[in-house]
mmCIF file of N, CA and C in Angstrom:
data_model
loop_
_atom_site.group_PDB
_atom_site.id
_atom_site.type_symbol
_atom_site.label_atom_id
_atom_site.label_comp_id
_atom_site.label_asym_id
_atom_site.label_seq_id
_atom_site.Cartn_x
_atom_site.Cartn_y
_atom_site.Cartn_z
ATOM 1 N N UNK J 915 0.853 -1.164 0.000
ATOM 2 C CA UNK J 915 0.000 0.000 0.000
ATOM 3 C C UNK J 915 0.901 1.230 0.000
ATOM 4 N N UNK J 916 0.343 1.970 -0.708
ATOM 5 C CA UNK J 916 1.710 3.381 -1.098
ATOM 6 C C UNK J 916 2.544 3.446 -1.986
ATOM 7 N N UNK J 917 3.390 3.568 -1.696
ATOM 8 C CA UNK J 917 4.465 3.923 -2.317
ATOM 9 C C UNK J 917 5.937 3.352 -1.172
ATOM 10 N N UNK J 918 6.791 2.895 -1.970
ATOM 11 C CA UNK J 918 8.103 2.243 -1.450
ATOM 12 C C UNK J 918 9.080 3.740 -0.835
ATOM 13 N N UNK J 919 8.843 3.394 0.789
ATOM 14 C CA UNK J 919 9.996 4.577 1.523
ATOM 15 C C UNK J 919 11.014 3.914 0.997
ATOM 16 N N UNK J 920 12.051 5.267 1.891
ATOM 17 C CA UNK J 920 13.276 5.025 1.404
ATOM 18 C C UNK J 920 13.619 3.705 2.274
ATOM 19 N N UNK J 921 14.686 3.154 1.954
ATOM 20 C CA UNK J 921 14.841 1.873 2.508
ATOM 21 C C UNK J 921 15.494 2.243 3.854
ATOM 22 N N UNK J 922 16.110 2.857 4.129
ATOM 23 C CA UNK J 922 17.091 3.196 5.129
ATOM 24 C C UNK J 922 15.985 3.802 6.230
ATOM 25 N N UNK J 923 14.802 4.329 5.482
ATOM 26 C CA UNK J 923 13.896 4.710 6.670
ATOM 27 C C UNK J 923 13.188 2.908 7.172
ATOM 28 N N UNK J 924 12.823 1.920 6.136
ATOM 29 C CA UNK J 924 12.576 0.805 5.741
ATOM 30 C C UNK J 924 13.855 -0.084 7.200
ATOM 31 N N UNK J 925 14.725 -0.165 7.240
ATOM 32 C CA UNK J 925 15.408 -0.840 7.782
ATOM 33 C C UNK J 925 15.806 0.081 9.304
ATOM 34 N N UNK J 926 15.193 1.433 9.889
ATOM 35 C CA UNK J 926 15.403 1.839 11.085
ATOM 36 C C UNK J 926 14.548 1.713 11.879
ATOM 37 N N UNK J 927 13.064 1.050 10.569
ATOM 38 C CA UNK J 927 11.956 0.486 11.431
ATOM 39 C C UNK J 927 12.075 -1.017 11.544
ATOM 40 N N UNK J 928 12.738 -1.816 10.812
ATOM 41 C CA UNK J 928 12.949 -2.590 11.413
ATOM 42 C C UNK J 928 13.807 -3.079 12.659
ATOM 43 N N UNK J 929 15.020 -2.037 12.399
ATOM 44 C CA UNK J 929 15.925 -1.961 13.872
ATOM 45 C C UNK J 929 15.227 -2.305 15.025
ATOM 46 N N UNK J 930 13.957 -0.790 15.393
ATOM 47 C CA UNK J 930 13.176 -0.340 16.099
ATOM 48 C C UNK J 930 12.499 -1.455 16.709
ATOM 49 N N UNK J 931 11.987 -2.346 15.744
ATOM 50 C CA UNK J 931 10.952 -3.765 15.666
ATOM 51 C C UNK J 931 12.184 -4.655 16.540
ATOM 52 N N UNK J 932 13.538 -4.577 16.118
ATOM 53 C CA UNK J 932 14.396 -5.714 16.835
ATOM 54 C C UNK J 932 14.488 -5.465 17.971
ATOM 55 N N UNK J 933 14.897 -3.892 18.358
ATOM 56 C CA UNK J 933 14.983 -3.444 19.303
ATOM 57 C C UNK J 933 13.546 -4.043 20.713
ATOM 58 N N UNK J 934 12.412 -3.686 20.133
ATOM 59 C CA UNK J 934 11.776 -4.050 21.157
ATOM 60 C C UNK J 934 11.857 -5.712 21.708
ATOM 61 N N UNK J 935 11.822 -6.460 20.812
ATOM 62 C CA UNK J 935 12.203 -7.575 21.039
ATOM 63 C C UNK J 935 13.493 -7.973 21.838
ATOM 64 N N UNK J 936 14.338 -7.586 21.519
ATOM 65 C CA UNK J 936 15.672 -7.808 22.443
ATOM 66 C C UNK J 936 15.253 -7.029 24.099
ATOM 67 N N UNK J 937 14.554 -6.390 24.126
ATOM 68 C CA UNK J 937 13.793 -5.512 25.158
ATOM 69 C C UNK J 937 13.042 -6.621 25.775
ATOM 70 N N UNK J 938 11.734 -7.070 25.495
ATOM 71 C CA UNK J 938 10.800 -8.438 25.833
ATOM 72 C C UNK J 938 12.032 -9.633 26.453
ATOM 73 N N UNK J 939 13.235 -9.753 25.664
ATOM 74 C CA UNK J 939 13.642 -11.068 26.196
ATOM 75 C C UNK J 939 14.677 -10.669 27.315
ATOM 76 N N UNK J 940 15.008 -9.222 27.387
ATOM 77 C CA UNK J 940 15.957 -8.653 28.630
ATOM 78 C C UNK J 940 14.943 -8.624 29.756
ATOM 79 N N UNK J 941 14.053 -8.744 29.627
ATOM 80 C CA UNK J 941 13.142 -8.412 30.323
ATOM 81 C C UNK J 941 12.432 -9.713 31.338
ATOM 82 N N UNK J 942 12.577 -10.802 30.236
ATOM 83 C CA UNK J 942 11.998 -11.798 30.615
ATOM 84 C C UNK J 942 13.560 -12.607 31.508
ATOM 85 N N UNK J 943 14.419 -12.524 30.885
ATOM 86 C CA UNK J 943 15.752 -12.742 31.168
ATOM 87 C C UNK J 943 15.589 -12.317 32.979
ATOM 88 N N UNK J 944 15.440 -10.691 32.960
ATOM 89 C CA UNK J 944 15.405 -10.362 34.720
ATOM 90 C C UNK J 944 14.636 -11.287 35.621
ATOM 91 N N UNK J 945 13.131 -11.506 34.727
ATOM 92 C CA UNK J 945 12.172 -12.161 35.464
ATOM 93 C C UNK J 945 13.139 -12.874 36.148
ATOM 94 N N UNK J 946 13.324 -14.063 35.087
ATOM 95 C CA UNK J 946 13.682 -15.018 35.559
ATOM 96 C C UNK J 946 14.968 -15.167 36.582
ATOM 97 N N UNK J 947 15.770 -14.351 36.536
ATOM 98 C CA UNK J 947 17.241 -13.671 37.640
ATOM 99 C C UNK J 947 16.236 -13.558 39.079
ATOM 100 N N UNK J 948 14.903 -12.558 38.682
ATOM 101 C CA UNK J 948 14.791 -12.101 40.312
ATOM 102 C C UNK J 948 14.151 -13.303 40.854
ATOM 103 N N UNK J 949 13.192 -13.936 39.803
ATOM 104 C CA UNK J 949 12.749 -15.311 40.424
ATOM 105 C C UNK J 949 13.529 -16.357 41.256
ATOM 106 N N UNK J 950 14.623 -16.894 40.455
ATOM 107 C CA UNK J 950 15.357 -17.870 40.754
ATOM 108 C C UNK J 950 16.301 -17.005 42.020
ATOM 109 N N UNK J 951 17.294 -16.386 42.100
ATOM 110 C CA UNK J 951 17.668 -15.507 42.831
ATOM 111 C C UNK J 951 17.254 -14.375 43.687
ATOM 112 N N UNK J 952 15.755 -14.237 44.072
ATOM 113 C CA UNK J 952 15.370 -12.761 45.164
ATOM 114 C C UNK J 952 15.006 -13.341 46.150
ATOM 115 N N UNK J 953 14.529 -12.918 47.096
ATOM 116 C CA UNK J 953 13.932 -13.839 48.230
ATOM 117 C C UNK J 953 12.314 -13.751 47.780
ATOM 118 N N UNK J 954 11.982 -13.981 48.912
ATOM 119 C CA UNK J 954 10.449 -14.591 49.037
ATOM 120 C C UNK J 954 9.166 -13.901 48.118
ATOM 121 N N UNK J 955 9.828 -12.441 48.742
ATOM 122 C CA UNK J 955 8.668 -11.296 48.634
ATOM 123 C C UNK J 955 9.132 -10.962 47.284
ATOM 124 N N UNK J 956 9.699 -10.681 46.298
ATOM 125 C CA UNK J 956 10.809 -10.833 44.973
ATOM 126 C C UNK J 956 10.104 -11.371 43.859
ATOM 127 N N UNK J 957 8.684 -12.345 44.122
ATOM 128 C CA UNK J 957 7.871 -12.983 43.500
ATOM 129 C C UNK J 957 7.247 -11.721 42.711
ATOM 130 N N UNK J 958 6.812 -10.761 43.314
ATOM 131 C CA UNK J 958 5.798 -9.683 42.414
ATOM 132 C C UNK J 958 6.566 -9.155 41.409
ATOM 133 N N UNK J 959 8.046 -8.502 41.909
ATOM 134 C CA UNK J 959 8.747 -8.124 41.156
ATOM 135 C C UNK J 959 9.315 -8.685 39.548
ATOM 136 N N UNK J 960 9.069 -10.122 39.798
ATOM 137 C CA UNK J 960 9.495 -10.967 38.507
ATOM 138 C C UNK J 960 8.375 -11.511 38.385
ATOM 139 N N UNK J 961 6.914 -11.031 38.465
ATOM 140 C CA UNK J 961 6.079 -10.832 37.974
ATOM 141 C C UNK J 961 5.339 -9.762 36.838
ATOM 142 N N UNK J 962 5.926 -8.773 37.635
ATOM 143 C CA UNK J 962 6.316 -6.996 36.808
ATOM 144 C C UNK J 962 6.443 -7.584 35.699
ATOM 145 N N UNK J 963 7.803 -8.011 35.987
ATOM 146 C CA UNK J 963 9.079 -8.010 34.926
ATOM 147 C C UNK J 963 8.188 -8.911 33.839
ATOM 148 N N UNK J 964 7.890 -9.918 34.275
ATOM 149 C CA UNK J 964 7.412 -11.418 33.071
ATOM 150 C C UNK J 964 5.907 -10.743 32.354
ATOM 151 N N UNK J 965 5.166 -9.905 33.104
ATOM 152 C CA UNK J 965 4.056 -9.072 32.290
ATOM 153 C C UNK J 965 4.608 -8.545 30.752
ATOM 154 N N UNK J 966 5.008 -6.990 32.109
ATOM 155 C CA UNK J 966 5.718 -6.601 30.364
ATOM 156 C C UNK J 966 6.751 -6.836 29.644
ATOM 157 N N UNK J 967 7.687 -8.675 29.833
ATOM 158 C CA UNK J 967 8.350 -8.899 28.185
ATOM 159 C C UNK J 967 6.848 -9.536 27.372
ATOM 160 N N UNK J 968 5.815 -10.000 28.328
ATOM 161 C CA UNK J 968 4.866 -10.309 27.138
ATOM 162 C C UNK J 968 4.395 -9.309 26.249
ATOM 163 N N UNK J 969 4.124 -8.025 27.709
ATOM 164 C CA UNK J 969 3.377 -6.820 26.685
ATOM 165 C C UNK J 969 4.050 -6.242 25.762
ATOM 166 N N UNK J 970 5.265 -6.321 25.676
ATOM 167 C CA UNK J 970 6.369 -5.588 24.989
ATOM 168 C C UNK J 970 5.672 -6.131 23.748
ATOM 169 N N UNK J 971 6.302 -7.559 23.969
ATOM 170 C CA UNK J 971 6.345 -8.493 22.514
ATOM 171 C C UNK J 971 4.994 -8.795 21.641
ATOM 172 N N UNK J 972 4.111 -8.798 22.932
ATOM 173 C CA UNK J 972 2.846 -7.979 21.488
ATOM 174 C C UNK J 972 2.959 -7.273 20.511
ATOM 175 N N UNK J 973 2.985 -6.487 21.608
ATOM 176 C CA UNK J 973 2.907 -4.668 20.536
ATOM 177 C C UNK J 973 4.334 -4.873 19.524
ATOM 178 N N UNK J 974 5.246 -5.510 19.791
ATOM 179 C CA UNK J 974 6.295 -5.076 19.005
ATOM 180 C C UNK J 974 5.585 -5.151 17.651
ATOM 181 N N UNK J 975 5.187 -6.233 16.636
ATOM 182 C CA UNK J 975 4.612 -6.313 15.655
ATOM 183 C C UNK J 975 3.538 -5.500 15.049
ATOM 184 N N UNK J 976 2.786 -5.500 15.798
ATOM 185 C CA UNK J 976 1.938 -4.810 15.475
ATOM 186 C C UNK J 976 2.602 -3.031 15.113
ATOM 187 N N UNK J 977 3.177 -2.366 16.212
ATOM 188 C CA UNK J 977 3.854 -1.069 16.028
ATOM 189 C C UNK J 977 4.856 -0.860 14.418
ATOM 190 N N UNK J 978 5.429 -2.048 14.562
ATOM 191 C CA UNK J 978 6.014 -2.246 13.183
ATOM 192 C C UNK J 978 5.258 -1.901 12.297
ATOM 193 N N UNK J 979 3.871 -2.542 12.262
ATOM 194 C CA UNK J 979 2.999 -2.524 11.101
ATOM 195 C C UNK J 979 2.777 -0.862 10.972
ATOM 196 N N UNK J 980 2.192 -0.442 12.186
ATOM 197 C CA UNK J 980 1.727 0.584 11.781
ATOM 198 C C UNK J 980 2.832 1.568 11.274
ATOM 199 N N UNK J 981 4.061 1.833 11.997
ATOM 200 C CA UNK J 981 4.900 2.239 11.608
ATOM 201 C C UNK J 981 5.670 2.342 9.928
ATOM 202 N N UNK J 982 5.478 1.264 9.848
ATOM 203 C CA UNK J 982 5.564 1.087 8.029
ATOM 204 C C UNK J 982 4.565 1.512 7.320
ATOM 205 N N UNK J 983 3.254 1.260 7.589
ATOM 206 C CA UNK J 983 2.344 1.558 7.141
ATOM 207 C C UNK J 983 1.996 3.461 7.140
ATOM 208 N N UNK J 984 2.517 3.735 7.610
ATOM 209 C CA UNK J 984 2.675 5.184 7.674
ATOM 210 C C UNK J 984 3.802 5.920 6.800
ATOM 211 N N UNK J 985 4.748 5.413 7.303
ATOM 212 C CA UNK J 985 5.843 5.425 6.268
ATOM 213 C C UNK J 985 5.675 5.369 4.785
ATOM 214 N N UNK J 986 4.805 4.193 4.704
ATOM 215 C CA UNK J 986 4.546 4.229 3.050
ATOM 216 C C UNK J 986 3.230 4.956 2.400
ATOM 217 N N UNK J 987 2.752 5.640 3.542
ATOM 218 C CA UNK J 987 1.552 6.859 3.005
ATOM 219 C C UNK J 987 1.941 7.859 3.490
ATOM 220 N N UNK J 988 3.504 8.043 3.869
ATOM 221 C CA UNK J 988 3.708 9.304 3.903
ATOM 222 C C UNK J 988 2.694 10.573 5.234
ATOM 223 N N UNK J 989 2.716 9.411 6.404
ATOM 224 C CA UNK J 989 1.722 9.960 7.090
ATOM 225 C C UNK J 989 2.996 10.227 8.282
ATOM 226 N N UNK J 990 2.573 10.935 9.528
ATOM 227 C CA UNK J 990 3.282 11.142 10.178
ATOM 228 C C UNK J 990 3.025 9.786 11.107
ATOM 229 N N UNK J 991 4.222 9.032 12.006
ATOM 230 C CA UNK J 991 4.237 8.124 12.735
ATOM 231 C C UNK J 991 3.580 7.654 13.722
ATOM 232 N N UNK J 992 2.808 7.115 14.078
ATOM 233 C CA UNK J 992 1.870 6.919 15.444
ATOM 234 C C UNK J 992 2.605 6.785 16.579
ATOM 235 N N UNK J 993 2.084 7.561 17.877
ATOM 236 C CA UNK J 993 2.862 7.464 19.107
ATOM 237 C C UNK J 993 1.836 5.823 19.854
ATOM 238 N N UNK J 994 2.621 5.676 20.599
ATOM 239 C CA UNK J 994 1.871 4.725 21.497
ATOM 240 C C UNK J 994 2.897 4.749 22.715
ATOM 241 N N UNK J 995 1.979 3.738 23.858
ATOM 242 C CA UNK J 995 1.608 3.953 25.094
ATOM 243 C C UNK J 995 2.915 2.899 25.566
ATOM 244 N N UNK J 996 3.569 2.219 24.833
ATOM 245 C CA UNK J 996 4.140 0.893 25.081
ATOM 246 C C UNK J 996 5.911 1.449 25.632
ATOM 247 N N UNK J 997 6.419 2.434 25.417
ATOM 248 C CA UNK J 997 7.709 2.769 26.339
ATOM 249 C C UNK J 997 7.179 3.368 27.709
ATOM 250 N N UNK J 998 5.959 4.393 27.728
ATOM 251 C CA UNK J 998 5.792 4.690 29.137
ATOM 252 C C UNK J 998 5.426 3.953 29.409
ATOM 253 N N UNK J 999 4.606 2.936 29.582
ATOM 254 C CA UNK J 999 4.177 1.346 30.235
ATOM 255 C C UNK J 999 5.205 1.014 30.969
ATOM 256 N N UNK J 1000 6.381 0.253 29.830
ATOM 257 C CA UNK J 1000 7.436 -0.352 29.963
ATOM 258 C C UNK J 1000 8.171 0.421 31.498
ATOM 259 N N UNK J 1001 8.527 1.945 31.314
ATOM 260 C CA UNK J 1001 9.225 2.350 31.692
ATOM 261 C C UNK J 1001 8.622 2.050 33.098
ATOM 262 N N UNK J 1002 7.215 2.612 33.540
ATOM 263 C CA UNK J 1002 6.698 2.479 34.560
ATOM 264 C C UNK J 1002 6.468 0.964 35.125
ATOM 265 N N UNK J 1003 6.274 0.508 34.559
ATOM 266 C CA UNK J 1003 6.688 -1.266 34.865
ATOM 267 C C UNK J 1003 8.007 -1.608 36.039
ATOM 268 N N UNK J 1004 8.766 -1.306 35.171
ATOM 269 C CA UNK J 1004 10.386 -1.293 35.432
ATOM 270 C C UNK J 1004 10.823 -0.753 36.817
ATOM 271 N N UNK J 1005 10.420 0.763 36.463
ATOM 272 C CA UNK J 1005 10.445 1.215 37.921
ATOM 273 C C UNK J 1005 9.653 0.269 39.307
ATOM 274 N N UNK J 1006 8.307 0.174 39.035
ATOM 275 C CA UNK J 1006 7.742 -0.262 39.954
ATOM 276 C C UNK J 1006 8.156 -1.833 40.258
ATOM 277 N N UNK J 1007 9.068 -2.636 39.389
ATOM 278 C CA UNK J 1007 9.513 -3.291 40.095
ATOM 279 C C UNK J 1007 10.933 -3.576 40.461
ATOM 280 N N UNK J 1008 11.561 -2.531 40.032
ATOM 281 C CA UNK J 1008 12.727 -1.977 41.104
ATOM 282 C C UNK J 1008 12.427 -1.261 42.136
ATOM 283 N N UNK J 1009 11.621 -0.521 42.348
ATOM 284 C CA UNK J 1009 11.064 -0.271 44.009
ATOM 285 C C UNK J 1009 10.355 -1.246 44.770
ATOM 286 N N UNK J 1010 9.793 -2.630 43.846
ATOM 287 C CA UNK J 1010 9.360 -3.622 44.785
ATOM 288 C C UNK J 1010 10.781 -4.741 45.041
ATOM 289 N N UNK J 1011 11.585 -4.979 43.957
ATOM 290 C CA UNK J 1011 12.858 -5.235 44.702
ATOM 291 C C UNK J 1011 13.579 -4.561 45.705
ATOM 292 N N UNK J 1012 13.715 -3.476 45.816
ATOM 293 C CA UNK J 1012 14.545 -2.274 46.936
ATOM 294 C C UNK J 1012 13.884 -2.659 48.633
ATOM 295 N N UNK J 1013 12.159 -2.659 47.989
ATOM 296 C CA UNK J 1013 11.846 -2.963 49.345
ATOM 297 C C UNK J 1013 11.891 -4.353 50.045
ATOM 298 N N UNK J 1014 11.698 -5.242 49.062
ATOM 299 C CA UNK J 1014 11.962 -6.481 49.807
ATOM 300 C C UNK J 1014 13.682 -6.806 50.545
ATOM 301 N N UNK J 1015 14.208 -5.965 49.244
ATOM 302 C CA UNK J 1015 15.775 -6.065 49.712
ATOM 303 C C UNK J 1015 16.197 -5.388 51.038
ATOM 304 N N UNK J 1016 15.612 -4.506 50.990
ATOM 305 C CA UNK J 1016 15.335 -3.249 52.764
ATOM 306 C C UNK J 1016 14.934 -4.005 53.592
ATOM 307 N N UNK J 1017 14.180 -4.902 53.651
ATOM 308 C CA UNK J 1017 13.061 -4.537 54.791
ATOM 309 C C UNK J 1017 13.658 -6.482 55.110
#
């Protein structure tokens, strides 16, 4: 549909697409660190964590799509909700590690 972007715009959305993915499995990677390694209370935290590498890895595809799909109508890029998620994710379960680790 469209017209063929430039490729180099073509291949920084795919970066973007790898990128989140390598993101989902760093992610799932921690889970599994705070699981096997946190104490007791450590459970929610690599719960956090194991949510959003799923939620990541949803959206990764899909964002791709739209992202290209814009690209090739020459439309401006769609924002979405999926790095502040992430980010807030992250945090909240490094403050639920801190506290189990505290307390």
């Amino acid at each position: 549909m469209g017209t063929e972007p430039d490729p180099r715009f073509s291949l920084a959305n795919e970066r973007t697409f790898l990128a989140w993915l390598r993101t989902a499995l760093g992610l799932m990677v921690a889970a599994a660190a705070v699981k096997a390694f946190g104490t007791e209370g450590s459970q929610w935290a690599a719960a956090v964590l194991a949510v959003l590498a799923v939620g990541v890895a949803v959206e990764a595809f899909p964002r791709w799509s739209r992202n290209e799909r814009a690209l090739r109508l020459q439309l401006p890029l769609p924002s979405t909700p999926v790095a502040v998620v992430s980010a807030a994710g992250v945090v909240v379960a490094g403050l639920t590690i801190l506290v189990v680790v505290l307390v």
